[in-house]
Short mmCIF file of C-alpha atoms in Angstrom, two decimals:
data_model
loop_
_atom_site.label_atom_id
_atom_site.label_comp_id
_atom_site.label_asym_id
_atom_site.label_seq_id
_atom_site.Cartn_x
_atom_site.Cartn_y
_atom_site.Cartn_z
CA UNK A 1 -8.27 69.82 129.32
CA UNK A 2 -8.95 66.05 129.87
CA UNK A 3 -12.88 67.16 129.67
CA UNK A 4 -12.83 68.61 126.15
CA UNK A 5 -15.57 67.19 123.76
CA UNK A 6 -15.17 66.89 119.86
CA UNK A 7 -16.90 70.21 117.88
CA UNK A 8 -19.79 68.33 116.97
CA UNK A 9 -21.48 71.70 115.68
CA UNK A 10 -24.16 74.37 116.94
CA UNK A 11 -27.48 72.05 117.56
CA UNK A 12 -30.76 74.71 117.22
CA UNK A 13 -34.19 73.85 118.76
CA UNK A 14 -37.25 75.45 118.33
CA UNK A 15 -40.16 76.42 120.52
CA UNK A 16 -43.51 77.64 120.64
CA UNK A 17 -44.09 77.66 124.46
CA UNK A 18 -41.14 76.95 126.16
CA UNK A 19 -42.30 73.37 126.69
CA UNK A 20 -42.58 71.20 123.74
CA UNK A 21 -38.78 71.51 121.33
CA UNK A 22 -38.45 70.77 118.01
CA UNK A 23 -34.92 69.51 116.89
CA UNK A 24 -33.73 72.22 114.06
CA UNK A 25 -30.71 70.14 113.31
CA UNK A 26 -27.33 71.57 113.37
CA UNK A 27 -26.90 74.73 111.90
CA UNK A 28 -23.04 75.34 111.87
CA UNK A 29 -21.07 72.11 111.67
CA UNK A 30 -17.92 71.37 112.79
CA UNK A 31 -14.87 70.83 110.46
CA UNK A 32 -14.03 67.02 110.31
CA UNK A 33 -10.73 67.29 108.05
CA UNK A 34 -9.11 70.93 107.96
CA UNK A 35 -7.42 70.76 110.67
CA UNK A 36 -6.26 74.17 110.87
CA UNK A 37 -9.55 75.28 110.77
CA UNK A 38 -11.12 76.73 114.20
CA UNK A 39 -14.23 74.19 114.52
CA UNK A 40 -12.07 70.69 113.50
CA UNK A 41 -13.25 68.59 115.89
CA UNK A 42 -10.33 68.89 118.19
CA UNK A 43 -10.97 72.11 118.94
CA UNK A 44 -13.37 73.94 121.48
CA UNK A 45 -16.63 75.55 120.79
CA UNK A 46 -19.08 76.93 123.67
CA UNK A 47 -21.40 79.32 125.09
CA UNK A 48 -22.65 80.56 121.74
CA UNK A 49 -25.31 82.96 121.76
CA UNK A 50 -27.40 84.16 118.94
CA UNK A 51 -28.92 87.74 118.32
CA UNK A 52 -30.79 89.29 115.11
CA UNK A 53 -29.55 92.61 113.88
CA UNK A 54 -32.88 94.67 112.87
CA UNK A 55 -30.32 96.73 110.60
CA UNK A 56 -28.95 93.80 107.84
CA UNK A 57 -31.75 90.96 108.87
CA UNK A 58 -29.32 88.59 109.64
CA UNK A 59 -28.62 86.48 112.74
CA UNK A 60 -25.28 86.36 114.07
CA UNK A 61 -23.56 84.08 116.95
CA UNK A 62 -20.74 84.68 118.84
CA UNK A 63 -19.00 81.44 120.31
CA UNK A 64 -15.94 80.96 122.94
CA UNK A 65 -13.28 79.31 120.17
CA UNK A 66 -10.41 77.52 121.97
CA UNK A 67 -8.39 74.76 121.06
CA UNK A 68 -8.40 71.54 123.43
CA UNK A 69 -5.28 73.28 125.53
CA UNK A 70 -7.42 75.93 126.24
CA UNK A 71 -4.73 78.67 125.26
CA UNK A 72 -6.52 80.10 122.07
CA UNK A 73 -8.78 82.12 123.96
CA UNK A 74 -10.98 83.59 121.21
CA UNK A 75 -14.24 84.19 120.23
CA UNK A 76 -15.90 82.92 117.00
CA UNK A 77 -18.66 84.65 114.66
CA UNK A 78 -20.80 82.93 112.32
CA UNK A 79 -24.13 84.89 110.44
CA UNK A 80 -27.15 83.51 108.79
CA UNK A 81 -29.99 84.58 107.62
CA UNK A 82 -32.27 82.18 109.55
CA UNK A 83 -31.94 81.31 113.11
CA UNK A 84 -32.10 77.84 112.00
CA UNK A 85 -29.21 78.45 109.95
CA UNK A 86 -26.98 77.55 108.09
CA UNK A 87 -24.51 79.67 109.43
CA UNK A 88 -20.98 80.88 107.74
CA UNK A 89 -18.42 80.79 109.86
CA UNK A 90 -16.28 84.04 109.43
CA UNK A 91 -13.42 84.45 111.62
CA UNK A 92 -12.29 84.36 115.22
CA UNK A 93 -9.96 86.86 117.03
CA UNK A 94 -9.04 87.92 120.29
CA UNK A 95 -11.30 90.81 121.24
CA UNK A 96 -9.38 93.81 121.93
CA UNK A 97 -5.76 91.54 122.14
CA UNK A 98 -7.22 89.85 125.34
CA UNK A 99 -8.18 86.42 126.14
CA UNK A 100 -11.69 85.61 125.79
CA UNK A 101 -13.14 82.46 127.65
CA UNK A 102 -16.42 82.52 129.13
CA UNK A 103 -18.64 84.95 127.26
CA UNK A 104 -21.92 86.78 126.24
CA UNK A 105 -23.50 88.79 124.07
CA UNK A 106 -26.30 91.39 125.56
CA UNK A 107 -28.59 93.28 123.03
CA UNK A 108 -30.01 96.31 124.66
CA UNK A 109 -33.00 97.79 123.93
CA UNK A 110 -31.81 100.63 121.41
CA UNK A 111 -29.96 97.83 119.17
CA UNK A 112 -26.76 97.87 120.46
CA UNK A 113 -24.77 94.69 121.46
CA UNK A 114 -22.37 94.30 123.30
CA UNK A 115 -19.33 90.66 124.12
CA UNK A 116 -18.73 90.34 127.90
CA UNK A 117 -16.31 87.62 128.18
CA UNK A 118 -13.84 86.60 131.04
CA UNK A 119 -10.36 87.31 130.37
CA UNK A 120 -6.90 88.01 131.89
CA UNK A 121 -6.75 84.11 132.92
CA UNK A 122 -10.19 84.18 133.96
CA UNK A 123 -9.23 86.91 137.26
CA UNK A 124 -11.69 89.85 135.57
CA UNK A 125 -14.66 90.36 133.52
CA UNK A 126 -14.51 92.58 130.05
CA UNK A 127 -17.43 94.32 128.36
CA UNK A 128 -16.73 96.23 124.56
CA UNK A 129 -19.76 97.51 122.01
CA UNK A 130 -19.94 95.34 118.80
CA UNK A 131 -20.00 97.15 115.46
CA UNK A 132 -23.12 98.26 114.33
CA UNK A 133 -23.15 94.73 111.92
CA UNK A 134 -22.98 92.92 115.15
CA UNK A 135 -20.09 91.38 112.97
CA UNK A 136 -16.48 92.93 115.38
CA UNK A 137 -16.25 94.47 118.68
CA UNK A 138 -15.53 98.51 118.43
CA UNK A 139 -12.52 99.38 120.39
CA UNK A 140 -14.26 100.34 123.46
CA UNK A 141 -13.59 98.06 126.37
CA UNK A 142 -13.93 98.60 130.39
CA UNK A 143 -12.78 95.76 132.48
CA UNK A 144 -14.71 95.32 135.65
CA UNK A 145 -14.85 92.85 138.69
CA UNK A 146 -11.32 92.86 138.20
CA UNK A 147 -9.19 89.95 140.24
CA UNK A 148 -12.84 89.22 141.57
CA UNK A 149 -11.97 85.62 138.91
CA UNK A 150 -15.99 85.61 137.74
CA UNK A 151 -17.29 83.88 134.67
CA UNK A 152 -19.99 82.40 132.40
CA UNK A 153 -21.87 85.87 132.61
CA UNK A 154 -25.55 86.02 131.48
CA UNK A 155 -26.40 89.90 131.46
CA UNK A 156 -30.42 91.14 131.49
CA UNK A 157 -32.00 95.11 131.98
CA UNK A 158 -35.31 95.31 133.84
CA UNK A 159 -36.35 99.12 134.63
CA UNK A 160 -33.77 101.22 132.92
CA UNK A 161 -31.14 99.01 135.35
CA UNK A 162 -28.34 96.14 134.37
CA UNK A 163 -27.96 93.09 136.01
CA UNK A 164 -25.87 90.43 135.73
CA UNK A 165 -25.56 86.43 137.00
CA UNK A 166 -21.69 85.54 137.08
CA UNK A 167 -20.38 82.29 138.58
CA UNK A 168 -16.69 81.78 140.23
CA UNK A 169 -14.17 79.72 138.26
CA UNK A 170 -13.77 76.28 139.66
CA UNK A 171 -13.66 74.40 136.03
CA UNK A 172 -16.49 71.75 136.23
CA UNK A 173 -17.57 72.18 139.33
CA UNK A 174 -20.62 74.50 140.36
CA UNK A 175 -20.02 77.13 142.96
CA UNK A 176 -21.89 80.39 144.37
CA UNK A 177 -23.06 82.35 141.75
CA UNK A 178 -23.51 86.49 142.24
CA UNK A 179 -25.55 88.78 140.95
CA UNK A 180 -24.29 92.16 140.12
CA UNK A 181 -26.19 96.04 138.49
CA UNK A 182 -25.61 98.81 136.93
CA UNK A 183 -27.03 101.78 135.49
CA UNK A 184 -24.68 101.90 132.86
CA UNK A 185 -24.08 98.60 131.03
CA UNK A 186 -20.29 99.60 130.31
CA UNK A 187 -20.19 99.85 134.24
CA UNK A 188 -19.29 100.44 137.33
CA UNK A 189 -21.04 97.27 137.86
CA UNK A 190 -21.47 97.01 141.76
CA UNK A 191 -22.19 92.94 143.38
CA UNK A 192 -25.38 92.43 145.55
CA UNK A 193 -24.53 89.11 146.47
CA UNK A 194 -25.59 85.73 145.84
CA UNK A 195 -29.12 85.42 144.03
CA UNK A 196 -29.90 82.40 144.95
CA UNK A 197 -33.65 80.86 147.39
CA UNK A 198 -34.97 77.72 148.95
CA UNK A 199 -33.03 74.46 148.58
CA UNK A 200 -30.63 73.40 151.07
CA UNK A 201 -27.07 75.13 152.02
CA UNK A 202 -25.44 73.11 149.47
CA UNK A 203 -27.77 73.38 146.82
CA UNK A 204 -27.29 77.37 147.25
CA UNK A 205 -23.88 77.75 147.62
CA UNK A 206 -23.61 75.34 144.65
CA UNK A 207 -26.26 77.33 142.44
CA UNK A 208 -28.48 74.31 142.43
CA UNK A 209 -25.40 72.32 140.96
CA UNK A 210 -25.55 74.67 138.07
CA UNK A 211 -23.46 77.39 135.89
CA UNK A 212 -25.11 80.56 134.81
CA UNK A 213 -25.35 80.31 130.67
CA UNK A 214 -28.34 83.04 130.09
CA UNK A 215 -31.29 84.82 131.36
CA UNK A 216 -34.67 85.00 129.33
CA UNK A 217 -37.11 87.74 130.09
CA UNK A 218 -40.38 86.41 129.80
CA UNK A 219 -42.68 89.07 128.13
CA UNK A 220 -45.95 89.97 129.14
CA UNK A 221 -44.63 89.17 132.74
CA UNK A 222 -42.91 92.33 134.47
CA UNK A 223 -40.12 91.69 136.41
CA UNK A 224 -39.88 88.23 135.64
CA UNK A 225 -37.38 85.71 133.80
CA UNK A 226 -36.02 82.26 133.45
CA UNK A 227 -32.56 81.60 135.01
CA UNK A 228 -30.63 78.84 132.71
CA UNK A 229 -27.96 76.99 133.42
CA UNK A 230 -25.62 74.31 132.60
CA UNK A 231 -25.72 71.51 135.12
CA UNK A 232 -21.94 70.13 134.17
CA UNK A 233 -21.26 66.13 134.27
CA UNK A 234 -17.73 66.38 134.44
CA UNK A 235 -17.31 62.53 134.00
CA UNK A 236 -19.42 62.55 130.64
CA UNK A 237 -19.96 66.05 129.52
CA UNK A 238 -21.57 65.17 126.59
CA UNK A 239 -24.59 64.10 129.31
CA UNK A 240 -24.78 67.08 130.86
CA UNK A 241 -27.87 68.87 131.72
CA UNK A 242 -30.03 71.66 131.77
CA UNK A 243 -31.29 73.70 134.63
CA UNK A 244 -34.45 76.15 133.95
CA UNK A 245 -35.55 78.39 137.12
CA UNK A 246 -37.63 81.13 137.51
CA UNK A 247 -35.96 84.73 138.29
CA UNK A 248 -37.50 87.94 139.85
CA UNK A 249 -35.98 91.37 140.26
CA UNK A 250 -37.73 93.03 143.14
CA UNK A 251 -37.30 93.78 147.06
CA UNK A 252 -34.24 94.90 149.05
CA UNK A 253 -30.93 92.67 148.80
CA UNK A 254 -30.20 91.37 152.26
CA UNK A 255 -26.66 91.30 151.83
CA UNK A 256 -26.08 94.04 149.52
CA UNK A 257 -21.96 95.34 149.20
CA UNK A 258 -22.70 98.76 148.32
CA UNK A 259 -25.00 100.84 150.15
CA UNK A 260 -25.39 104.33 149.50
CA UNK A 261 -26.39 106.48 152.45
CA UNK A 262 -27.50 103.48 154.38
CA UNK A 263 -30.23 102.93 151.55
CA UNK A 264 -29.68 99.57 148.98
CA UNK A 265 -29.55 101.05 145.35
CA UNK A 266 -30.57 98.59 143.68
CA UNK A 267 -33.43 96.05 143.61
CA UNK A 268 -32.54 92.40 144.65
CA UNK A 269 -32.40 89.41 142.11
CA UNK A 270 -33.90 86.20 143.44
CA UNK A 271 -33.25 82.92 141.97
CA UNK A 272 -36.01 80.15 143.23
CA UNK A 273 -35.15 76.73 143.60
CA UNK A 274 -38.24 74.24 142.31
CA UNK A 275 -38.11 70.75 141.59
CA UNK A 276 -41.29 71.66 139.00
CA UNK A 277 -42.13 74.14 137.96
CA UNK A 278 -44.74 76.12 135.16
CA UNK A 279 -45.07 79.72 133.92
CA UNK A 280 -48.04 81.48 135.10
CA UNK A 281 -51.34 81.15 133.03
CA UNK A 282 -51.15 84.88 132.01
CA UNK A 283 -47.76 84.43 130.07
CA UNK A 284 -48.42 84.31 126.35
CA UNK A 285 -45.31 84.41 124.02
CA UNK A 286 -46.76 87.89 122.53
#
């Protein structure tokens, strides 16, 4: 890829309300001599995602590990005992002997975690349980959205029900992102359609120039969460941006795929466009 950026490292920032950031530093650097090693700078490191595991008390990210060609197709781990790091990177592998390019990690409410990660040349979506260490995926896998070709999947649960933000693969450029639920998180995951209000026809079918990364529930505020994205500047990624945007789960989905006697399962996910916005006085960071 012509776009690739050197493996700088993982940056961390820190925040109290969302607002103000404090630069952490980097907490796992890339490799600047070894260069068999995974992050040498040649390489490709992104999309990593950091959860705790209440059991050992450590923190643990997962990373998309590639080299420049984009044919490794792994994912990375690293653990620390601090969210600010240092982490140790371990290994990287291909999950389950399959490709792994776009991915996330989801921790549900009962501790598990689970890698969802594109795969099979981008064309279908996988989902596998990690170990209880957080540390390896088990050996249970379901593929889903097969030759559907969706990526950079951010996965959230509101009421007992899993939903998902996935975009379409057109490399840098930003296209119509989907949301999907389930009332399984290993699937069948069924699509509701795009997500996305307000703004122009382009800015929709565009996501608001953006690429799903994550979605953060906002606590103390029911059915609410931030949408972020990755607003891609293909010409200098190193400059690219940031897109925060508030998310709701409620109503009917007007163009819902799967309808069950006539009757929409499943609540619709609405992604509003703002140029500014703020969170509501009532949300504290309890």
């Amino acid at each position: 890829s012509p776009y690739a950026v050197d493996i700088v490292g993982v940056s961390c920032y820190s925040s109290k309300d969302l607002w103000a950031w404090k630069n952490e530093g980097v907490v796992l650097r890339g490799e600047k001599k070894n260069v068999t090693h995974d992050l040498h700078v040649s390489n490709v490191l992104e999309r990593p995602k950091v959860i705790y595991n209440d059991r050992t008390g450590k923190y643990v990210m997962w990373m998309h590990i590639d080299d420049a060609n984009y044919t490794k197709a792994s994912v990375g781990v690293a653990v620390s005992d601090s969210p600010t790091g240092p982490f140790s990177y371990l290994y990287s592998k291909r999950p389950h002997d399959c490709e792994s390019r776009d991915m996330t990690i989801f921790k549900d409410d009962n501790g598990k975690a689970y890698l969802i990660y594109s795969s099979e040349d981008n064309s279908e979506l996988h989902i596998g349980q990690l170990t209880d260490d957080y540390l390896d995926v088990t050996d249970d896998m379901r593929r889903f959205l097969i030759a559907q070709h969706r990526e950079a999947p951010s996965l959230f649960k509101f009421d007992g029900t899993y939903y998902m933000i996935t975009s379409g693969c057109t490399g840098w450029a930003p296209n119509t992102a989907l949301a999907h639920a389930a009332t399984s998180v290993m699937g069948p995951w069924e699509t509701l359609g795009s997500p996305c209000v307000g703004g122009n026809d382009i800015f929709r079918s565009t996501t608001f120039f953006s690429q799903s990364t994550f979605v953060l529930p906002l606590r103390g505020l029911r059915g609410s969460f931030i949408f972020m994205a990755d607003r891609w500047n293909p010409s200098d990624l190193r400059d690219s941006r940031y897109v925060w945007l508030p998310l709701t789960v409620g109503g009917v989905p007007d163009e819902a795929a799967d309808y069950s006697f006539m009757f929409p399962l499943w609540s619709r996910v609405s992604i509003y466009w703002h140029r500014r916005w703020r969170l509501p006085e009532g949300w504290t960071d309890s």
